[in-house]
């Protein structure tokens, strides 16, 4: 696996924009965990650099810059500077329309109207106010971005390891332990031995189910 593709997120410090960014970011988490994507946001920038030159270098090495558009974004000098840096470094720009404002009033934005997500250019908060399932909107946005930045994996499917195997093992362990416990009780009439065997059976069954209860294995399956 090569180096992760880098996505640079730029957004205003307004609480509404920050909250929407957090919800969008969740839909990249699985790919980030697999080492396919690297996310650069304000929190990460704070760790990496504190000056304009440093931000410019980070942007230069990014594969995609994603400005999260709102009225607060376009009046934020820092956000506009980041957008201008991305443009000057020829970084691919995919804007996301967070909150409604007049897109045509800002020249830097009109250059990228055809790349704006959601694809129908409805602001994300418009879906929220209409009662639409907003998670599906965030999912669509993330899928579009991932298909652009990872074209070779545009059709990939994240699939957890099969759970039926672990259920079968746990069932066999439980049945075997139950039979063994009953046999020992029948032979000895000792409740303590019976209880110990039952307890051990339950523990071993739970260990067998560990990958179902706490799934941590994810594999990529090309469709």
PDB file of C-alpha atoms in Angstrom:
ATOM      1  CA  UNK A   1       0.000   0.000   0.000  1.00  0.00           C
ATOM      2  CA  UNK A   2       1.344   3.433  -0.949  1.00  0.00           C
ATOM      3  CA  UNK A   3       1.274   6.621   1.078  1.00  0.00           C
ATOM      4  CA  UNK A   4      -2.214   7.759   2.076  1.00  0.00           C
ATOM      5  CA  UNK A   5      -3.883  10.381  -0.097  1.00  0.00           C
ATOM      6  CA  UNK A   6      -4.142  13.707   1.722  1.00  0.00           C
ATOM      7  CA  UNK A   7      -7.348  15.714   2.038  1.00  0.00           C
ATOM      8  CA  UNK A   8      -7.055  19.307   3.274  1.00  0.00           C
ATOM      9  CA  UNK A   9     -10.276  20.564   4.870  1.00  0.00           C
ATOM     10  CA  UNK A  10     -10.759  24.313   5.234  1.00  0.00           C
ATOM     11  CA  UNK A  11     -13.687  25.741   7.185  1.00  0.00           C
ATOM     12  CA  UNK A  12     -14.651  28.683   9.363  1.00  0.00           C
ATOM     13  CA  UNK A  13     -14.476  28.632  13.149  1.00  0.00           C
ATOM     14  CA  UNK A  14     -18.226  29.138  13.473  1.00  0.00           C
ATOM     15  CA  UNK A  15     -19.815  26.381  15.629  1.00  0.00           C
ATOM     16  CA  UNK A  16     -22.338  25.504  12.893  1.00  0.00           C
ATOM     17  CA  UNK A  17     -19.574  24.889  10.334  1.00  0.00           C
ATOM     18  CA  UNK A  18     -17.412  22.994  12.803  1.00  0.00           C
ATOM     19  CA  UNK A  19     -20.293  20.682  13.746  1.00  0.00           C
ATOM     20  CA  UNK A  20     -21.101  19.934  10.098  1.00  0.00           C
ATOM     21  CA  UNK A  21     -17.424  19.256   9.383  1.00  0.00           C
ATOM     22  CA  UNK A  22     -17.268  16.733  12.229  1.00  0.00           C
ATOM     23  CA  UNK A  23     -20.251  14.871  10.791  1.00  0.00           C
ATOM     24  CA  UNK A  24     -18.716  14.784   7.309  1.00  0.00           C
ATOM     25  CA  UNK A  25     -15.350  13.674   8.683  1.00  0.00           C
ATOM     26  CA  UNK A  26     -16.894  10.553  10.249  1.00  0.00           C
ATOM     27  CA  UNK A  27     -17.616   9.195   6.775  1.00  0.00           C
ATOM     28  CA  UNK A  28     -13.886   9.142   5.990  1.00  0.00           C
ATOM     29  CA  UNK A  29     -12.897   7.377   9.230  1.00  0.00           C
ATOM     30  CA  UNK A  30     -12.821   3.807   7.871  1.00  0.00           C
ATOM     31  CA  UNK A  31     -10.563   4.756   4.964  1.00  0.00           C
ATOM     32  CA  UNK A  32      -8.342   6.767   7.283  1.00  0.00           C
ATOM     33  CA  UNK A  33      -8.076   3.785   9.632  1.00  0.00           C
ATOM     34  CA  UNK A  34      -6.989   1.583   6.704  1.00  0.00           C
ATOM     35  CA  UNK A  35      -4.228   4.040   5.821  1.00  0.00           C
ATOM     36  CA  UNK A  36      -5.829   5.020   2.503  1.00  0.00           C
ATOM     37  CA  UNK A  37      -6.524   8.633   3.479  1.00  0.00           C
ATOM     38  CA  UNK A  38      -4.843  11.279   5.582  1.00  0.00           C
ATOM     39  CA  UNK A  39      -6.989  14.141   6.902  1.00  0.00           C
ATOM     40  CA  UNK A  40      -5.581  17.636   7.443  1.00  0.00           C
ATOM     41  CA  UNK A  41      -7.933  19.936   9.358  1.00  0.00           C
ATOM     42  CA  UNK A  42      -7.584  22.775  11.849  1.00  0.00           C
ATOM     43  CA  UNK A  43      -6.777  20.395  14.692  1.00  0.00           C
ATOM     44  CA  UNK A  44      -4.057  18.708  12.643  1.00  0.00           C
ATOM     45  CA  UNK A  45      -2.702  22.042  11.390  1.00  0.00           C
ATOM     46  CA  UNK A  46      -2.323  23.211  14.995  1.00  0.00           C
ATOM     47  CA  UNK A  47      -0.095  20.183  15.645  1.00  0.00           C
ATOM     48  CA  UNK A  48       1.953  20.578  12.467  1.00  0.00           C
ATOM     49  CA  UNK A  49       2.480  24.313  11.986  1.00  0.00           C
ATOM     50  CA  UNK A  50       1.541  27.766  13.176  1.00  0.00           C
ATOM     51  CA  UNK A  51       2.552  29.924  10.227  1.00  0.00           C
ATOM     52  CA  UNK A  52       1.383  30.711   6.716  1.00  0.00           C
ATOM     53  CA  UNK A  53       4.474  29.226   5.048  1.00  0.00           C
ATOM     54  CA  UNK A  54       3.923  25.922   6.836  1.00  0.00           C
ATOM     55  CA  UNK A  55       0.278  25.784   5.777  1.00  0.00           C
ATOM     56  CA  UNK A  56       1.319  26.496   2.187  1.00  0.00           C
ATOM     57  CA  UNK A  57       3.740  23.554   2.230  1.00  0.00           C
ATOM     58  CA  UNK A  58       1.073  21.256   3.653  1.00  0.00           C
ATOM     59  CA  UNK A  59      -1.392  22.376   0.994  1.00  0.00           C
ATOM     60  CA  UNK A  60       1.215  21.844  -1.720  1.00  0.00           C
ATOM     61  CA  UNK A  61       1.562  18.204  -0.677  1.00  0.00           C
ATOM     62  CA  UNK A  62      -2.215  17.645  -0.450  1.00  0.00           C
ATOM     63  CA  UNK A  63      -4.095  15.712  -3.130  1.00  0.00           C
ATOM     64  CA  UNK A  64      -7.405  17.531  -2.661  1.00  0.00           C
ATOM     65  CA  UNK A  65      -8.458  20.728  -0.889  1.00  0.00           C
ATOM     66  CA  UNK A  66     -12.039  20.841   0.358  1.00  0.00           C
ATOM     67  CA  UNK A  67     -13.372  24.272   1.343  1.00  0.00           C
ATOM     68  CA  UNK A  68     -16.575  23.982   3.372  1.00  0.00           C
ATOM     69  CA  UNK A  69     -18.553  26.894   2.016  1.00  0.00           C
ATOM     70  CA  UNK A  70     -20.702  29.196   4.113  1.00  0.00           C
ATOM     71  CA  UNK A  71     -21.050  32.947   4.478  1.00  0.00           C
ATOM     72  CA  UNK A  72     -18.660  32.710   7.428  1.00  0.00           C
ATOM     73  CA  UNK A  73     -16.112  30.925   5.236  1.00  0.00           C
ATOM     74  CA  UNK A  74     -16.058  33.601   2.543  1.00  0.00           C
ATOM     75  CA  UNK A  75     -15.690  36.466   5.027  1.00  0.00           C
ATOM     76  CA  UNK A  76     -12.947  34.658   6.960  1.00  0.00           C
ATOM     77  CA  UNK A  77      -9.553  35.946   5.806  1.00  0.00           C
ATOM     78  CA  UNK A  78      -7.788  32.752   6.917  1.00  0.00           C
ATOM     79  CA  UNK A  79     -10.180  30.540   4.919  1.00  0.00           C
ATOM     80  CA  UNK A  80      -9.814  32.664   1.773  1.00  0.00           C
ATOM     81  CA  UNK A  81      -6.020  32.587   2.111  1.00  0.00           C
ATOM     82  CA  UNK A  82      -6.103  28.800   2.308  1.00  0.00           C
ATOM     83  CA  UNK A  83      -8.303  28.672  -0.789  1.00  0.00           C
ATOM     84  CA  UNK A  84      -5.927  31.006  -2.664  1.00  0.00           C
ATOM     85  CA  UNK A  85      -2.941  28.865  -1.616  1.00  0.00           C
ATOM     86  CA  UNK A  86      -4.679  25.768  -2.955  1.00  0.00           C
ATOM     87  CA  UNK A  87      -5.389  27.546  -6.245  1.00  0.00           C
ATOM     88  CA  UNK A  88      -1.803  28.826  -6.590  1.00  0.00           C
ATOM     89  CA  UNK A  89      -0.435  25.332  -5.904  1.00  0.00           C
ATOM     90  CA  UNK A  90      -2.783  23.766  -8.497  1.00  0.00           C
ATOM     91  CA  UNK A  91      -4.361  21.517  -5.862  1.00  0.00           C
ATOM     92  CA  UNK A  92      -7.627  19.916  -6.966  1.00  0.00           C
ATOM     93  CA  UNK A  93     -10.482  21.736  -5.220  1.00  0.00           C
ATOM     94  CA  UNK A  94     -13.819  20.135  -4.363  1.00  0.00           C
ATOM     95  CA  UNK A  95     -16.018  22.632  -2.465  1.00  0.00           C
ATOM     96  CA  UNK A  96     -18.804  21.439  -0.175  1.00  0.00           C
ATOM     97  CA  UNK A  97     -21.804  23.747   0.169  1.00  0.00           C
ATOM     98  CA  UNK A  98     -22.482  23.789   3.919  1.00  0.00           C
ATOM     99  CA  UNK A  99     -24.755  26.748   4.507  1.00  0.00           C
ATOM    100  CA  UNK A 100     -26.690  28.885   2.054  1.00  0.00           C
ATOM    101  CA  UNK A 101     -25.358  32.179   0.668  1.00  0.00           C
ATOM    102  CA  UNK A 102     -24.994  33.806  -2.766  1.00  0.00           C
ATOM    103  CA  UNK A 103     -22.363  31.681  -4.504  1.00  0.00           C
ATOM    104  CA  UNK A 104     -22.223  34.068  -7.468  1.00  0.00           C
ATOM    105  CA  UNK A 105     -20.986  36.959  -5.338  1.00  0.00           C
ATOM    106  CA  UNK A 106     -17.522  35.480  -4.768  1.00  0.00           C
ATOM    107  CA  UNK A 107     -15.228  35.073  -7.763  1.00  0.00           C
ATOM    108  CA  UNK A 108     -12.982  32.451  -6.151  1.00  0.00           C
ATOM    109  CA  UNK A 109     -16.005  30.214  -5.639  1.00  0.00           C
ATOM    110  CA  UNK A 110     -17.656  30.629  -9.039  1.00  0.00           C
ATOM    111  CA  UNK A 111     -14.589  29.075 -10.674  1.00  0.00           C
ATOM    112  CA  UNK A 112     -15.513  25.771  -9.013  1.00  0.00           C
ATOM    113  CA  UNK A 113     -19.313  25.768  -9.293  1.00  0.00           C
ATOM    114  CA  UNK A 114     -19.287  22.565 -11.345  1.00  0.00           C
ATOM    115  CA  UNK A 115     -17.301  20.733  -8.660  1.00  0.00           C
ATOM    116  CA  UNK A 116     -19.506  21.750  -5.732  1.00  0.00           C
ATOM    117  CA  UNK A 117     -21.037  19.014  -3.567  1.00  0.00           C
ATOM    118  CA  UNK A 118     -23.816  18.032  -2.973  1.00  0.00           C
ATOM    119  CA  UNK A 119     -24.189  17.559  -6.718  1.00  0.00           C
ATOM    120  CA  UNK A 120     -27.491  19.493  -6.869  1.00  0.00           C
ATOM    121  CA  UNK A 121     -25.839  22.431  -5.024  1.00  0.00           C
ATOM    122  CA  UNK A 122     -28.367  22.305  -2.226  1.00  0.00           C
ATOM    123  CA  UNK A 123     -26.636  23.441   0.977  1.00  0.00           C
ATOM    124  CA  UNK A 124     -26.178  20.692   3.554  1.00  0.00           C
ATOM    125  CA  UNK A 125     -28.100  22.601   6.212  1.00  0.00           C
ATOM    126  CA  UNK A 126     -31.014  22.788   3.763  1.00  0.00           C
ATOM    127  CA  UNK A 127     -31.312  18.995   3.911  1.00  0.00           C
ATOM    128  CA  UNK A 128     -31.231  19.177   7.705  1.00  0.00           C
ATOM    129  CA  UNK A 129     -33.987  21.775   7.864  1.00  0.00           C
ATOM    130  CA  UNK A 130     -36.187  19.800   5.464  1.00  0.00           C
ATOM    131  CA  UNK A 131     -36.128  16.719   7.668  1.00  0.00           C
ATOM    132  CA  UNK A 132     -34.212  14.658   5.080  1.00  0.00           C
ATOM    133  CA  UNK A 133     -31.914  11.896   6.331  1.00  0.00           C
ATOM    134  CA  UNK A 134     -28.779  14.021   6.569  1.00  0.00           C
ATOM    135  CA  UNK A 135     -26.470  11.050   7.084  1.00  0.00           C
ATOM    136  CA  UNK A 136     -27.274   9.947   3.540  1.00  0.00           C
ATOM    137  CA  UNK A 137     -26.227  13.417   2.350  1.00  0.00           C
ATOM    138  CA  UNK A 138     -22.900  13.176   4.206  1.00  0.00           C
ATOM    139  CA  UNK A 139     -22.434   9.647   2.847  1.00  0.00           C
ATOM    140  CA  UNK A 140     -23.022  10.835  -0.739  1.00  0.00           C
ATOM    141  CA  UNK A 141     -20.536  13.677  -0.302  1.00  0.00           C
ATOM    142  CA  UNK A 142     -17.877  11.363   1.125  1.00  0.00           C
ATOM    143  CA  UNK A 143     -18.417   8.778  -1.623  1.00  0.00           C
ATOM    144  CA  UNK A 144     -17.991  11.433  -4.311  1.00  0.00           C
ATOM    145  CA  UNK A 145     -14.767  12.702  -2.732  1.00  0.00           C
ATOM    146  CA  UNK A 146     -13.385   9.175  -2.280  1.00  0.00           C
ATOM    147  CA  UNK A 147     -14.171   8.262  -5.895  1.00  0.00           C
ATOM    148  CA  UNK A 148     -12.154  11.302  -7.010  1.00  0.00           C
ATOM    149  CA  UNK A 149      -9.171  10.939  -4.716  1.00  0.00           C
ATOM    150  CA  UNK A 150      -9.080   7.121  -4.933  1.00  0.00           C
ATOM    151  CA  UNK A 151     -10.253   6.353  -8.485  1.00  0.00           C
ATOM    152  CA  UNK A 152      -8.643   2.915  -8.417  1.00  0.00           C
ATOM    153  CA  UNK A 153     -10.843   2.059  -5.450  1.00  0.00           C
ATOM    154  CA  UNK A 154     -13.998   3.779  -6.641  1.00  0.00           C
ATOM    155  CA  UNK A 155     -15.907   0.515  -6.515  1.00  0.00           C
ATOM    156  CA  UNK A 156     -14.397  -0.915  -3.350  1.00  0.00           C
ATOM    157  CA  UNK A 157     -16.509  -2.295  -0.599  1.00  0.00           C
ATOM    158  CA  UNK A 158     -15.547  -2.324   3.052  1.00  0.00           C
ATOM    159  CA  UNK A 159     -16.516  -5.671   4.445  1.00  0.00           C
ATOM    160  CA  UNK A 160     -16.125  -7.030   7.941  1.00  0.00           C
ATOM    161  CA  UNK A 161     -14.870 -10.551   8.388  1.00  0.00           C
ATOM    162  CA  UNK A 162     -17.664 -13.153   8.367  1.00  0.00           C
ATOM    163  CA  UNK A 163     -19.400 -13.470  11.721  1.00  0.00           C
ATOM    164  CA  UNK A 164     -21.093 -16.848  11.135  1.00  0.00           C
ATOM    165  CA  UNK A 165     -17.831 -18.699  11.807  1.00  0.00           C
ATOM    166  CA  UNK A 166     -17.519 -17.196  15.287  1.00  0.00           C
ATOM    167  CA  UNK A 167     -21.160 -17.923  16.138  1.00  0.00           C
ATOM    168  CA  UNK A 168     -20.644 -21.560  15.136  1.00  0.00           C
ATOM    169  CA  UNK A 169     -17.519 -21.930  17.283  1.00  0.00           C
ATOM    170  CA  UNK A 170     -19.231 -20.282  20.264  1.00  0.00           C
ATOM    171  CA  UNK A 171     -22.258 -22.566  19.883  1.00  0.00           C
ATOM    172  CA  UNK A 172     -20.090 -25.699  19.762  1.00  0.00           C
ATOM    173  CA  UNK A 173     -18.136 -24.579  22.826  1.00  0.00           C
ATOM    174  CA  UNK A 174     -21.330 -23.805  24.737  1.00  0.00           C
ATOM    175  CA  UNK A 175     -23.020 -27.117  23.879  1.00  0.00           C
ATOM    176  CA  UNK A 176     -19.896 -29.120  24.684  1.00  0.00           C
ATOM    177  CA  UNK A 177     -19.417 -27.280  27.972  1.00  0.00           C
ATOM    178  CA  UNK A 178     -23.081 -27.695  28.954  1.00  0.00           C
ATOM    179  CA  UNK A 179     -22.967 -31.435  28.279  1.00  0.00           C
ATOM    180  CA  UNK A 180     -19.683 -31.743  30.175  1.00  0.00           C
ATOM    181  CA  UNK A 181     -21.007 -29.783  33.143  1.00  0.00           C
ATOM    182  CA  UNK A 182     -24.160 -31.878  33.356  1.00  0.00           C
ATOM    183  CA  UNK A 183     -22.136 -35.118  33.102  1.00  0.00           C
ATOM    184  CA  UNK A 184     -19.797 -34.057  35.930  1.00  0.00           C
ATOM    185  CA  UNK A 185     -22.725 -33.022  38.109  1.00  0.00           C
ATOM    186  CA  UNK A 186     -24.452 -36.326  37.416  1.00  0.00           C
ATOM    187  CA  UNK A 187     -21.287 -38.182  38.435  1.00  0.00           C
ATOM    188  CA  UNK A 188     -20.260 -36.109  41.457  1.00  0.00           C
ATOM    189  CA  UNK A 189     -23.369 -34.108  42.506  1.00  0.00           C
ATOM    190  CA  UNK A 190     -20.879 -31.319  43.235  1.00  0.00           C
ATOM    191  CA  UNK A 191     -22.430 -27.947  42.417  1.00  0.00           C
ATOM    192  CA  UNK A 192     -19.059 -26.223  42.657  1.00  0.00           C
ATOM    193  CA  UNK A 193     -17.570 -28.277  39.826  1.00  0.00           C
ATOM    194  CA  UNK A 194     -20.765 -27.748  37.829  1.00  0.00           C
ATOM    195  CA  UNK A 195     -20.576 -23.977  38.364  1.00  0.00           C
ATOM    196  CA  UNK A 196     -16.877 -23.796  37.445  1.00  0.00           C
ATOM    197  CA  UNK A 197     -17.423 -25.708  34.190  1.00  0.00           C
ATOM    198  CA  UNK A 198     -20.427 -23.539  33.269  1.00  0.00           C
ATOM    199  CA  UNK A 199     -18.451 -20.375  34.012  1.00  0.00           C
ATOM    200  CA  UNK A 200     -15.480 -21.561  31.935  1.00  0.00           C
ATOM    201  CA  UNK A 201     -17.841 -22.459  29.097  1.00  0.00           C
ATOM    202  CA  UNK A 202     -19.387 -18.983  29.112  1.00  0.00           C
ATOM    203  CA  UNK A 203     -15.959 -17.289  29.173  1.00  0.00           C
ATOM    204  CA  UNK A 204     -14.624 -19.397  26.287  1.00  0.00           C
ATOM    205  CA  UNK A 205     -17.801 -18.767  24.287  1.00  0.00           C
ATOM    206  CA  UNK A 206     -17.440 -15.004  24.794  1.00  0.00           C
ATOM    207  CA  UNK A 207     -13.796 -15.179  23.696  1.00  0.00           C
ATOM    208  CA  UNK A 208     -14.935 -16.948  20.527  1.00  0.00           C
ATOM    209  CA  UNK A 209     -17.454 -14.146  19.972  1.00  0.00           C
ATOM    210  CA  UNK A 210     -14.912 -11.394  20.589  1.00  0.00           C
ATOM    211  CA  UNK A 211     -14.627 -10.551  16.887  1.00  0.00           C
ATOM    212  CA  UNK A 212     -18.411 -10.224  16.662  1.00  0.00           C
ATOM    213  CA  UNK A 213     -18.895  -8.148  19.816  1.00  0.00           C
ATOM    214  CA  UNK A 214     -15.789  -6.018  19.163  1.00  0.00           C
ATOM    215  CA  UNK A 215     -15.208  -6.204  15.382  1.00  0.00           C
ATOM    216  CA  UNK A 216     -11.791  -4.952  14.370  1.00  0.00           C
ATOM    217  CA  UNK A 217     -11.015  -6.793  11.166  1.00  0.00           C
ATOM    218  CA  UNK A 218     -11.913  -5.001   7.967  1.00  0.00           C
ATOM    219  CA  UNK A 219     -10.944  -6.122   4.490  1.00  0.00           C
ATOM    220  CA  UNK A 220     -11.280  -4.478   1.102  1.00  0.00           C
ATOM    221  CA  UNK A 221     -13.234  -6.368  -1.534  1.00  0.00           C
ATOM    222  CA  UNK A 222     -13.179  -5.106  -5.118  1.00  0.00           C
ATOM    223  CA  UNK A 223     -16.563  -5.337  -6.786  1.00  0.00           C
TER     224      UNK A 223
END
